[in-house]
Amino acid sequence: MHARQEAKPSSERAAQSGLERAAACGFVTAMLALGEWFDSRERGGQHARALFWYLKAAEAGSAEGQVAAGTAYLMGRGVAADTTQAAHWYRQAATAGDVGAQYILASLYERGDGVSQDLRLARYWYEQAARQGDEAAPAKLQALAQQEAGATAPPSPSGGN
């Protein structure tokens, strides 16, 4: 049993080393695996190291890496929270068709969080998410429509004739 316990750290180091070699060769899957590896509780949540690998994957065009980087910036995991950077990475993933990123980007536009508030763009991204089957997006579209209808309705008369 003692030998097994000693072997585990060695095999983990070997696995990490193998992933790092693969990532250095440009394998996005290895970059993402390293990000998840360092993000895990078993590794003590080394979020800055995780973000390093998520950004490598994101810069290589991985929508999954872009979402992970956006989430790190949004939540302040491994970096100071920065909604502008979060919006940047979510926009990249949303444009690539990631439904979760589309919904989150829409909500950022709806609130003006990290981007200028723009209900037209919020509607656009909620529509994209809804088309891909996001279950919450139709309700957000309905709420936006009601909000816009209330904003454009003429004022009600305050008195009689």
N, CA, C and O atoms as a DFTB+ gen file, in Angstrom:
644 C
 N C O
     1  1       0.821      -1.181       0.000
     2  2       0.000       0.000       0.000
     3  2       0.869       1.250       0.000
     4  3       0.555       2.239      -0.662
     5  1       1.962       1.192       0.748
     6  2       2.861       2.337       0.795
     7  2       3.429       2.632      -0.603
     8  3       3.523       3.795      -0.996
     9  1       3.803       1.599      -1.347
    10  2       4.349       1.792      -2.691
    11  2       3.302       2.410      -3.610
    12  3       3.633       3.239      -4.457
    13  1       2.056       2.015      -3.450
    14  2       0.987       2.556      -4.279
    15  2       0.817       4.052      -4.016
    16  3       0.641       4.835      -4.949
    17  1       0.870       4.442      -2.750
    18  2       0.727       5.853      -2.416
    19  2       1.877       6.668      -3.002
    20  3       1.673       7.797      -3.450
    21  1       3.074       6.108      -2.999
    22  2       4.210       6.822      -3.566
    23  2       4.123       6.878      -5.087
    24  3       4.585       7.843      -5.696
    25  1       3.542       5.869      -5.699
    26  2       3.456       5.829      -7.150
    27  2       2.437       6.832      -7.682
    28  3       2.591       7.345      -8.791
    29  1       1.423       7.108      -6.916
    30  2       0.372       7.990      -7.409
    31  2       0.900       9.376      -7.784
    32  3       0.623       9.837      -8.891
    33  1       1.650      10.066      -6.906
    34  2       2.167      11.371      -7.310
    35  2       3.061      11.286      -8.541
    36  3       3.030      12.175      -9.391
    37  1       3.855      10.225      -8.641
    38  2       4.732      10.055      -9.788
    39  2       3.916       9.890     -11.064
    40  3       4.246      10.485     -12.090
    41  1       2.852       9.085     -11.012
    42  2       2.031       8.881     -12.202
    43  2       1.263      10.152     -12.554
    44  3       1.020      10.425     -13.729
    45  1       0.884      10.919     -11.553
    46  2       0.213      12.192     -11.828
    47  2       1.175      13.168     -12.497
    48  3       0.802      13.880     -13.429
    49  1       2.407      13.194     -12.016
    50  2       3.414      14.063     -12.647
    51  2       3.650      13.635     -14.091
    52  3       3.795      14.473     -14.980
    53  1       3.686      12.330     -14.315
    54  2       3.892      11.829     -15.678
    55  2       2.714      12.211     -16.570
    56  3       2.901      12.606     -17.720
    57  1       1.507      12.091     -16.037
    58  2       0.318      12.470     -16.807
    59  2       0.345      13.959     -17.128
    60  3       0.080      14.365     -18.260
    61  1       0.665      14.762     -16.128
    62  2       0.739      16.209     -16.342
    63  2       1.800      16.536     -17.384
    64  3       1.576      17.358     -18.272
    65  1       2.940      15.897     -17.272
    66  2       4.030      16.132     -18.217
    67  2       3.609      15.758     -19.637
    68  3       3.904      16.479     -20.590
    69  1       2.920      14.631     -19.769
    70  2       2.436      14.207     -21.081
    71  2       1.441      15.193     -21.665
    72  3       1.491      15.513     -22.853
    73  1       0.539      15.669     -20.822
    74  2      -0.430      16.666     -21.282
    75  2       0.266      17.956     -21.698
    76  3      -0.092      18.561     -22.709
    77  1       1.258      18.375     -20.920
    78  2       1.983      19.603     -21.253
    79  2       2.732      19.466     -22.576
    80  3       2.787      20.415     -23.357
    81  1       3.309      18.292     -22.830
    82  2       3.992      18.064     -24.113
    83  2       2.987      18.122     -25.262
    84  3       3.258      18.725     -26.300
    85  1       1.835      17.496     -25.074
    86  2       0.809      17.515     -26.118
    87  2       0.291      18.935     -26.346
    88  3       0.085      19.348     -27.487
    89  1       0.083      19.676     -25.268
    90  2      -0.391      21.058     -25.388
    91  2       0.638      21.919     -26.111
    92  3       0.279      22.769     -26.925
    93  1       1.919      21.699     -25.815
    94  2       2.986      22.454     -26.477
    95  2       3.020      22.170     -27.974
    96  3       3.483      23.000     -28.757
    97  1       2.533      21.006     -28.368
    98  2       2.452      20.646     -29.790
    99  2       1.183      21.185     -30.442
   100  3       0.955      20.975     -31.634
   101  1       0.364      21.878     -29.663
   102  2      -0.830      22.499     -30.224
   103  2      -2.112      21.709     -30.074
   104  3      -3.125      22.073     -30.672
   105  1      -2.103      20.645     -29.299
   106  2      -3.312      19.851     -29.113
   107  2      -4.243      20.552     -28.121
   108  3      -3.977      20.600     -26.920
   109  1      -5.334      21.091     -28.654
   110  2      -6.277      21.870     -27.853
   111  2      -6.905      21.018     -26.758
   112  3      -7.142      21.506     -25.653
   113  1      -7.174      19.758     -27.053
   114  2      -7.758      18.873     -26.048
   115  2      -6.852      18.774     -24.828
   116  3      -7.337      18.733     -23.697
   117  1      -5.555      18.735     -25.045
   118  2      -4.602      18.686     -23.929
   119  2      -4.610      20.000     -23.157
   120  3      -4.510      20.001     -21.930
   121  1      -4.729      21.115     -23.867
   122  2      -4.801      22.421     -23.196
   123  2      -6.015      22.484     -22.278
   124  3      -5.925      22.926     -21.133
   125  1      -7.149      22.034     -22.803
   126  2      -8.378      22.032     -21.999
   127  2      -8.258      21.085     -20.811
   128  3      -8.696      21.400     -19.705
   129  1      -7.659      19.922     -21.052
   130  2      -7.483      18.955     -19.960
   131  2      -6.594      19.539     -18.866
   132  3      -6.854      19.331     -17.680
   133  1      -5.557      20.261     -19.251
   134  2      -4.692      20.900     -18.250
   135  2      -5.445      21.983     -17.491
   136  3      -5.279      22.128     -16.280
   137  1      -6.272      22.743     -18.202
   138  2      -7.084      23.751     -17.524
   139  2      -7.988      23.117     -16.486
   140  3      -8.085      23.595     -15.356
   141  1      -8.649      22.038     -16.875
   142  2      -9.535      21.336     -15.940
   143  2      -8.729      20.704     -14.805
   144  3      -9.171      20.694     -13.656
   145  1      -7.566      20.187     -15.124
   146  2      -6.674      19.561     -14.142
   147  2      -6.348      20.561     -13.040
   148  3      -6.486      20.259     -11.855
   149  1      -5.914      21.757     -13.440
   150  2      -5.518      22.761     -12.450
   151  2      -6.719      23.414     -11.766
   152  3      -6.601      23.921     -10.650
   153  1      -7.853      23.403     -12.423
   154  2      -9.069      23.971     -11.827
   155  2      -9.649      23.066     -10.739
   156  3     -10.400      23.523      -9.877
   157  1      -9.298      21.791     -10.787
   158  2      -9.932      20.813      -9.905
   159  2      -9.561      21.015      -8.446
   160  3      -8.497      21.539      -8.118
   161  1     -10.452      20.592      -7.597
   162  2     -10.212      20.667      -6.152
   163  2      -9.041      19.790      -5.740
   164  3      -8.314      20.118      -4.802
   165  1      -8.857      18.676      -6.440
   166  2      -7.755      17.778      -6.109
   167  2      -6.406      18.481      -6.264
   168  3      -5.436      18.116      -5.599
   169  1      -6.342      19.475      -7.129
   170  2      -5.109      20.228      -7.344
   171  2      -5.117      21.521      -6.521
   172  3      -4.243      22.372      -6.690
   173  1      -6.095      21.665      -5.640
   174  2      -6.168      22.865      -4.808
   175  2      -6.708      24.074      -5.544
   176  3      -6.499      25.209      -5.116
   177  1      -7.398      23.840      -6.645
   178  2      -7.978      24.944      -7.393
   179  2      -6.935      25.972      -7.808
   180  3      -7.029      27.144      -7.444
   181  1      -5.948      25.530      -8.565
   182  2      -4.894      26.429      -9.047
   183  2      -5.435      27.211     -10.247
   184  3      -5.057      26.969     -11.393
   185  1      -6.324      28.148      -9.949
   186  2      -7.107      28.813     -10.989
   187  2      -6.272      29.648     -11.958
   188  3      -6.603      29.724     -13.141
   189  1      -5.204      30.269     -11.483
   190  2      -4.364      31.056     -12.397
   191  2      -3.700      30.145     -13.427
   192  3      -3.604      30.498     -14.603
   193  1      -3.243      28.976     -12.987
   194  2      -2.640      28.019     -13.924
   195  2      -3.704      27.457     -14.863
   196  3      -3.440      27.222     -16.042
   197  1      -4.904      27.244     -14.335
   198  2      -6.002      26.775     -15.184
   199  2      -6.310      27.810     -16.260
   200  3      -6.460      27.472     -17.434
   201  1      -6.403      29.071     -15.851
   202  2      -6.708      30.130     -16.816
   203  2      -5.644      30.206     -17.901
   204  3      -5.969      30.432     -19.066
   205  1      -4.387      30.022     -17.541
   206  2      -3.313      30.020     -18.535
   207  2      -3.639      29.036     -19.660
   208  3      -3.523      29.373     -20.838
   209  1      -4.044      27.823     -19.292
   210  2      -4.321      26.803     -20.303
   211  2      -5.639      27.055     -21.017
   212  3      -5.750      26.789     -22.214
   213  1      -6.639      27.563     -20.304
   214  2      -7.893      27.905     -20.978
   215  2      -7.654      28.989     -22.032
   216  3      -8.217      28.934     -23.125
   217  1      -6.818      29.972     -21.696
   218  2      -6.515      31.030     -22.662
   219  2      -5.757      30.490     -23.862
   220  3      -5.992      30.925     -24.989
   221  1      -4.851      29.547     -23.633
   222  2      -4.140      28.922     -24.757
   223  2      -5.146      28.248     -25.694
   224  3      -5.066      28.397     -26.913
   225  1      -6.090      27.508     -25.115
   226  2      -7.112      26.836     -25.926
   227  2      -8.008      27.861     -26.613
   228  3      -8.355      27.703     -27.784
   229  1      -8.381      28.910     -25.885
   230  2      -9.240      29.954     -26.448
   231  2      -8.563      30.629     -27.633
   232  3      -9.183      30.848     -28.673
   233  1      -7.299      30.953     -27.469
   234  2      -6.550      31.608     -28.541
   235  2      -6.350      30.693     -29.738
   236  3      -6.144      31.165     -30.856
   237  1      -6.409      29.389     -29.510
   238  2      -6.311      28.416     -30.602
   239  2      -7.658      28.211     -31.292
   240  3      -7.762      27.426     -32.234
   241  1      -8.698      28.922     -30.818
   242  2     -10.003      28.855     -31.463
   243  2     -10.996      27.918     -30.825
   244  3     -12.063      27.686     -31.393
   245  1     -10.690      27.372     -29.669
   246  2     -11.601      26.448     -28.999
   247  2     -12.731      27.206     -28.305
   248  3     -12.484      28.014     -27.410
   249  1     -13.970      26.943     -28.720
   250  2     -15.116      27.575     -28.060
   251  2     -15.179      27.161     -26.593
   252  3     -15.544      27.966     -25.736
   253  1     -14.828      25.916     -26.302
   254  2     -14.829      25.453     -24.915
   255  2     -13.805      26.233     -24.087
   256  3     -14.078      26.606     -22.946
   257  1     -12.642      26.473     -24.659
   258  2     -11.628      27.276     -23.987
   259  2     -12.071      28.718     -23.822
   260  3     -11.791      29.347     -22.802
   261  1     -12.764      29.243     -24.826
   262  2     -13.267      30.615     -24.757
   263  2     -14.306      30.762     -23.653
   264  3     -14.300      31.750     -22.919
   265  1     -15.196      29.786     -23.533
   266  2     -16.195      29.822     -22.460
   267  2     -15.509      29.719     -21.102
   268  3     -15.853      30.452     -20.176
   269  1     -14.541      28.813     -20.980
   270  2     -13.836      28.651     -19.704
   271  2     -13.089      29.927     -19.332
   272  3     -13.095      30.331     -18.169
   273  1     -12.445      30.565     -20.308
   274  2     -11.745      31.827     -20.042
   275  2     -12.743      32.913     -19.664
   276  3     -12.508      33.673     -18.725
   277  1     -13.858      32.989     -20.392
   278  2     -14.887      33.974     -20.068
   279  2     -15.416      33.792     -18.662
   280  3     -15.619      34.765     -17.935
   281  1     -15.637      32.557     -18.282
   282  2     -16.144      32.264     -16.940
   283  2     -15.115      32.631     -15.880
   284  3     -15.473      33.163     -14.829
   285  1     -13.844      32.354     -16.142
   286  2     -12.792      32.723     -15.189
   287  2     -12.774      34.234     -14.977
   288  3     -12.678      34.704     -13.843
   289  1     -12.866      34.991     -16.063
   290  2     -12.882      36.451     -15.936
   291  2     -14.164      36.936     -15.269
   292  3     -14.125      37.863     -14.460
   293  1     -15.280      36.332     -15.593
   294  2     -16.551      36.748     -15.002
   295  2     -16.569      36.498     -13.503
   296  3     -17.042      37.334     -12.733
   297  1     -16.051      35.341     -13.090
   298  2     -16.095      34.941     -11.685
   299  2     -14.855      35.375     -10.897
   300  3     -14.826      35.254      -9.672
   301  1     -13.843      35.873     -11.587
   302  2     -12.613      36.241     -10.901
   303  2     -11.850      35.036     -10.389
   304  3     -11.336      35.050      -9.270
   305  1     -11.776      33.994     -11.204
   306  2     -11.069      32.762     -10.817
   307  2      -9.704      32.735     -11.484
   308  3      -9.589      32.501     -12.688
   309  1      -8.664      32.979     -10.679
   310  2      -7.306      32.995     -11.199
   311  2      -6.886      34.344     -11.734
   312  3      -5.763      34.512     -12.210
   313  1      -7.783      35.302     -11.658
   314  2      -7.545      36.643     -12.181
   315  2      -8.574      37.561     -11.534
   316  3      -9.617      37.099     -11.071
   317  1      -8.285      38.853     -11.501
   318  2      -9.291      39.794     -10.991
   319  2     -10.501      39.757     -11.922
   320  3     -10.348      39.693     -13.142
   321  1     -11.684      39.796     -11.355
   322  2     -12.907      39.792     -12.166
   323  2     -12.846      40.941     -13.170
   324  3     -12.487      42.067     -12.824
   325  1     -13.200      40.641     -14.408
   326  2     -13.142      41.627     -15.488
   327  2     -14.239      41.275     -16.485
   328  3     -14.050      40.419     -17.350
   329  1     -15.382      41.936     -16.361
   330  2     -16.515      41.589     -17.221
   331  2     -16.272      41.977     -18.676
   332  3     -16.870      41.386     -19.575
   333  1     -15.407      42.956     -18.923
   334  2     -15.088      43.307     -20.309
   335  2     -14.344      42.155     -20.981
   336  3     -14.653      41.797     -22.117
   337  1     -13.362      41.572     -20.281
   338  2     -12.655      40.408     -20.820
   339  2     -13.592      39.203     -20.919
   340  3     -13.527      38.437     -21.880
   341  1     -14.454      39.043     -19.930
   342  2     -15.424      37.944     -19.974
   343  2     -16.281      38.068     -21.227
   344  3     -16.472      37.094     -21.955
   345  1     -16.799      39.273     -21.476
   346  2     -17.644      39.492     -22.651
   347  2     -16.875      39.199     -23.937
   348  3     -17.430      38.630     -24.877
   349  1     -15.612      39.583     -23.978
   350  2     -14.791      39.312     -25.160
   351  2     -14.752      37.809     -25.469
   352  3     -14.991      37.393     -26.603
   353  1     -14.449      37.008     -24.450
   354  2     -14.324      35.570     -24.684
   355  2     -15.672      34.918     -24.934
   356  3     -15.771      34.007     -25.756
   357  1     -16.721      35.367     -24.237
   358  2     -18.051      34.819     -24.512
   359  2     -18.486      35.169     -25.939
   360  3     -19.117      34.348     -26.605
   361  1     -18.156      36.378     -26.419
   362  2     -18.513      36.768     -27.782
   363  2     -17.828      35.851     -28.792
   364  3     -18.438      35.446     -29.782
   365  1     -16.556      35.525     -28.539
   366  2     -15.838      34.621     -29.442
   367  2     -16.546      33.265     -29.514
   368  3     -16.770      32.728     -30.599
   369  1     -16.890      32.729     -28.359
   370  2     -17.547      31.415     -28.316
   371  2     -18.960      31.486     -28.879
   372  3     -19.401      30.565     -29.566
   373  1     -19.671      32.574     -28.593
   374  2     -21.040      32.731     -29.106
   375  2     -21.031      32.784     -30.626
   376  3     -21.877      32.175     -31.280
   377  1     -20.083      33.505     -31.179
   378  2     -19.959      33.609     -32.630
   379  2     -19.649      32.248     -33.246
   380  3     -20.060      31.960     -34.370
   381  1     -18.928      31.422     -32.510
   382  2     -18.615      30.066     -32.978
   383  2     -19.791      29.110     -32.802
   384  3     -19.723      27.959     -33.234
   385  1     -20.881      29.583     -32.165
   386  2     -22.080      28.769     -32.039
   387  2     -22.294      28.116     -30.694
   388  3     -23.181      27.272     -30.569
   389  1     -21.523      28.469     -29.683
   390  2     -21.711      27.871     -28.358
   391  2     -22.968      28.449     -27.710
   392  3     -23.039      29.649     -27.443
   393  1     -23.947      27.600     -27.463
   394  2     -25.249      28.053     -26.974
   395  2     -25.159      28.680     -25.586
   396  3     -25.825      29.681     -25.321
   397  1     -24.363      28.120     -24.710
   398  2     -24.217      28.696     -23.375
   399  2     -23.610      30.086     -23.432
   400  3     -24.042      30.990     -22.715
   401  1     -22.612      30.255     -24.282
   402  2     -21.979      31.565     -24.448
   403  2     -22.962      32.563     -25.044
   404  3     -22.952      33.739     -24.680
   405  1     -23.811      32.102     -25.958
   406  2     -24.813      32.991     -26.544
   407  2     -25.755      33.527     -25.468
   408  3     -26.066      34.717     -25.442
   409  1     -26.198      32.651     -24.594
   410  2     -27.116      33.064     -23.527
   411  2     -26.422      34.024     -22.556
   412  3     -26.989      35.052     -22.186
   413  1     -25.210      33.691     -22.150
   414  2     -24.497      34.549     -21.196
   415  2     -24.190      35.902     -21.821
   416  3     -24.348      36.932     -21.167
   417  1     -23.754      35.914     -23.078
   418  2     -23.469      37.178     -23.751
   419  2     -24.738      38.025     -23.850
   420  3     -24.691      39.240     -23.655
   421  1     -25.863      37.391     -24.152
   422  2     -27.135      38.119     -24.198
   423  2     -27.432      38.772     -22.859
   424  3     -27.858      39.925     -22.804
   425  1     -27.208      38.037     -21.784
   426  2     -27.490      38.597     -20.457
   427  2     -26.539      39.751     -20.132
   428  3     -26.936      40.706     -19.465
   429  1     -25.297      39.673     -20.595
   430  2     -24.359      40.783     -20.388
   431  2     -24.839      42.027     -21.132
   432  3     -24.783      43.131     -20.590
   433  1     -25.310      41.857     -22.370
   434  2     -25.849      42.988     -23.122
   435  2     -27.131      43.520     -22.481
   436  3     -27.363      44.728     -22.453
   437  1     -27.942      42.631     -21.979
   438  2     -29.191      43.055     -21.342
   439  2     -28.905      43.945     -20.130
   440  3     -29.583      44.950     -19.921
   441  1     -27.910      43.576     -19.343
   442  2     -27.581      44.328     -18.120
   443  2     -26.564      45.442     -18.352
   444  3     -26.411      46.327     -17.511
   445  1     -25.870      45.403     -19.486
   446  2     -24.790      46.357     -19.694
   447  2     -23.603      46.042     -18.811
   448  3     -22.956      46.941     -18.273
   449  1     -23.322      44.767     -18.665
   450  2     -22.257      44.300     -17.779
   451  2     -21.034      43.914     -18.616
   452  3     -21.025      42.858     -19.248
   453  1     -20.006      44.764     -18.621
   454  2     -18.808      44.511     -19.412
   455  2     -18.918      44.983     -20.844
   456  3     -17.930      44.994     -21.579
   457  1     -20.109      45.370     -21.240
   458  2     -20.408      45.904     -22.569
   459  2     -21.423      47.026     -22.376
   460  3     -22.040      47.139     -21.317
   461  1     -21.591      47.852     -23.401
   462  2     -22.652      48.856     -23.332
   463  2     -23.991      48.137     -23.390
   464  3     -24.168      47.199     -24.168
   465  1     -24.924      48.577     -22.573
   466  2     -26.241      47.944     -22.602
   467  2     -26.829      48.107     -23.995
   468  3     -26.848      49.209     -24.543
   469  1     -27.302      47.022     -24.557
   470  2     -27.846      47.025     -25.910
   471  2     -28.905      45.926     -25.988
   472  3     -28.586      44.752     -26.177
   473  1     -30.154      46.320     -25.841
   474  2     -31.240      45.333     -25.834
   475  2     -31.414      44.670     -27.192
   476  3     -31.878      43.533     -27.270
   477  1     -31.046      45.370     -28.263
   478  2     -31.130      44.765     -29.594
   479  2     -30.154      43.588     -29.687
   480  3     -30.516      42.519     -30.177
   481  1     -28.919      43.786     -29.217
   482  2     -27.950      42.683     -29.227
   483  2     -28.323      41.604     -28.216
   484  3     -28.098      40.420     -28.464
   485  1     -28.884      41.996     -27.096
   486  2     -29.358      41.000     -26.125
   487  2     -30.405      40.112     -26.790
   488  3     -30.351      38.886     -26.682
   489  1     -31.359      40.741     -27.478
   490  2     -32.405      39.973     -28.165
   491  2     -31.782      39.046     -29.206
   492  3     -32.143      37.872     -29.293
   493  1     -30.845      39.578     -29.997
   494  2     -30.198      38.773     -31.032
   495  2     -29.565      37.517     -30.439
   496  3     -29.777      36.420     -30.956
   497  1     -28.792      37.661     -29.363
   498  2     -28.101      36.502     -28.798
   499  2     -29.056      35.560     -28.083
   500  3     -28.846      34.348     -28.099
   501  1     -30.106      36.092     -27.453
   502  2     -31.121      35.199     -26.877
   503  2     -31.810      34.408     -27.992
   504  3     -32.104      33.224     -27.823
   505  1     -32.069      35.061     -29.132
   506  2     -32.683      34.346     -30.272
   507  2     -31.775      33.226     -30.765
   508  3     -32.240      32.123     -31.052
   509  1     -30.479      33.511     -30.862
   510  2     -29.534      32.478     -31.298
   511  2     -29.550      31.296     -30.327
   512  3     -29.570      30.138     -30.744
   513  1     -29.542      31.603     -29.038
   514  2     -29.560      30.539     -28.025
   515  2     -30.866      29.752     -28.092
   516  3     -30.860      28.525     -27.987
   517  1     -31.982      30.454     -28.268
   518  2     -33.286      29.787     -28.346
   519  2     -33.342      28.856     -29.556
   520  3     -33.873      27.749     -29.465
   521  1     -32.802      29.299     -30.676
   522  2     -32.791      28.463     -31.889
   523  2     -32.026      27.164     -31.678
   524  3     -32.302      26.156     -32.329
   525  1     -31.070      27.196     -30.768
   526  2     -30.279      25.993     -30.498
   527  2     -30.840      25.182     -29.340
   528  3     -30.233      24.201     -28.910
   529  1     -31.994      25.589     -28.839
   530  2     -32.659      24.787     -27.822
   531  2     -32.439      25.202     -26.390
   532  3     -32.835      24.472     -25.481
   533  1     -31.817      26.360     -26.145
   534  2     -31.671      26.810     -24.759
   535  2     -33.063      27.035     -24.177
   536  3     -33.872      27.773     -24.739
   537  1     -33.326      26.396     -23.057
   538  2     -34.674      26.415     -22.487
   539  2     -35.040      27.729     -21.825
   540  3     -36.223      28.062     -21.751
   541  1     -34.070      28.485     -21.341
   542  2     -34.360      29.746     -20.648
   543  2     -34.471      30.927     -21.608
   544  3     -35.086      31.936     -21.266
   545  1     -33.899      30.823     -22.782
   546  2     -33.859      31.946     -23.717
   547  2     -35.244      32.430     -24.155
   548  3     -35.442      33.643     -24.220
   549  1     -36.219      31.556     -24.461
   550  2     -37.532      32.068     -24.859
   551  2     -38.193      32.947     -23.793
   552  3     -38.836      33.943     -24.123
   553  1     -38.039      32.588     -22.538
   554  2     -38.611      33.410     -21.466
   555  2     -37.922      34.770     -21.417
   556  3     -38.577      35.785     -21.181
   557  1     -36.614      34.801     -21.637
   558  2     -35.891      36.073     -21.656
   559  2     -36.340      36.921     -22.842
   560  3     -36.462      38.140     -22.722
   561  1     -36.585      36.285     -23.986
   562  2     -37.079      37.017     -25.150
   563  2     -38.453      37.616     -24.874
   564  3     -38.727      38.756     -25.247
   565  1     -39.308      36.845     -24.224
   566  2     -40.641      37.340     -23.878
   567  2     -40.537      38.516     -22.904
   568  3     -41.243      39.512     -23.059
   569  1     -39.673      38.405     -21.917
   570  2     -39.498      39.494     -20.948
   571  2     -38.958      40.749     -21.634
   572  3     -39.383      41.860     -21.317
   573  1     -38.032      40.578     -22.565
   574  2     -37.513      41.728     -23.308
   575  2     -38.609      42.376     -24.140
   576  3     -38.708      43.602     -24.193
   577  1     -39.435      41.557     -24.792
   578  2     -40.532      42.089     -25.601
   579  2     -41.502      42.883     -24.734
   580  3     -41.956      43.955     -25.135
   581  1     -41.821      42.371     -23.558
   582  2     -42.718      43.090     -22.650
   583  2     -42.075      44.384     -22.172
   584  3     -42.742      45.413     -22.075
   585  1     -40.793      44.334     -21.878
   586  2     -40.069      45.527     -21.437
   587  2     -40.072      46.584     -22.539
   588  3     -40.293      47.766     -22.272
   589  1     -39.826      46.157     -23.770
   590  2     -39.808      47.093     -24.893
   591  2     -41.201      47.638     -25.178
   592  3     -41.347      48.814     -25.510
   593  1     -42.230      46.794     -25.051
   594  2     -43.605      47.252     -25.271
   595  2     -43.988      48.297     -24.231
   596  3     -44.645      49.286     -24.557
   597  1     -43.588      48.086     -23.002
   598  2     -43.874      49.055     -21.947
   599  2     -43.153      50.365     -22.170
   600  3     -43.670      51.428     -21.827
   601  1     -41.960      50.299     -22.741
   602  2     -41.174      51.512     -22.971
   603  2     -41.710      52.322     -24.140
   604  3     -41.524      53.538     -24.183
   605  1     -42.380      51.662     -25.099
   606  2     -42.866      52.373     -26.277
   607  2     -44.347      52.692     -26.209
   608  3     -44.865      53.390     -27.081
   609  1     -45.041      52.196     -25.193
   610  2     -46.480      52.466     -25.078
   611  2     -46.698      53.946     -24.775
   612  3     -45.952      54.545     -24.001
   613  1     -47.734      54.533     -25.394
   614  2     -48.018      55.939     -25.101
   615  2     -48.457      56.086     -23.647
   616  3     -49.047      55.164     -23.083
   617  1     -48.175      57.230     -23.039
   618  2     -48.597      57.417     -21.652
   619  2     -50.116      57.380     -21.548
   620  3     -50.826      57.887     -22.415
   621  1     -50.595      56.774     -20.476
   622  2     -52.049      56.702     -20.297
   623  2     -52.549      58.062     -19.825
   624  3     -51.869      58.761     -19.073
   625  1     -53.745      58.426     -20.275
   626  2     -54.301      59.717     -19.840
   627  2     -54.500      59.712     -18.331
   628  3     -54.933      58.710     -17.762
   629  1     -54.190      60.812     -17.693
   630  2     -54.288      60.867     -16.236
   631  2     -55.601      61.452     -15.761
   632  3     -55.843      61.546     -14.558
   633  1     -56.400      61.821     -16.639
   634  2     -57.682      62.393     -16.201
   635  2     -58.781      62.040     -17.169
   636  3     -58.553      61.361     -18.171
   637  1     -59.940      62.492     -16.872
   638  2     -61.095      62.267     -17.749
   639  2     -61.053      63.226     -18.912
   640  3     -59.994      63.748     -19.261
   641  1     -62.230      63.463     -19.527
   642  2     -62.340      64.325     -20.696
   643  2     -61.988      65.675     -20.333
   644  3     -62.014      66.569     -21.180
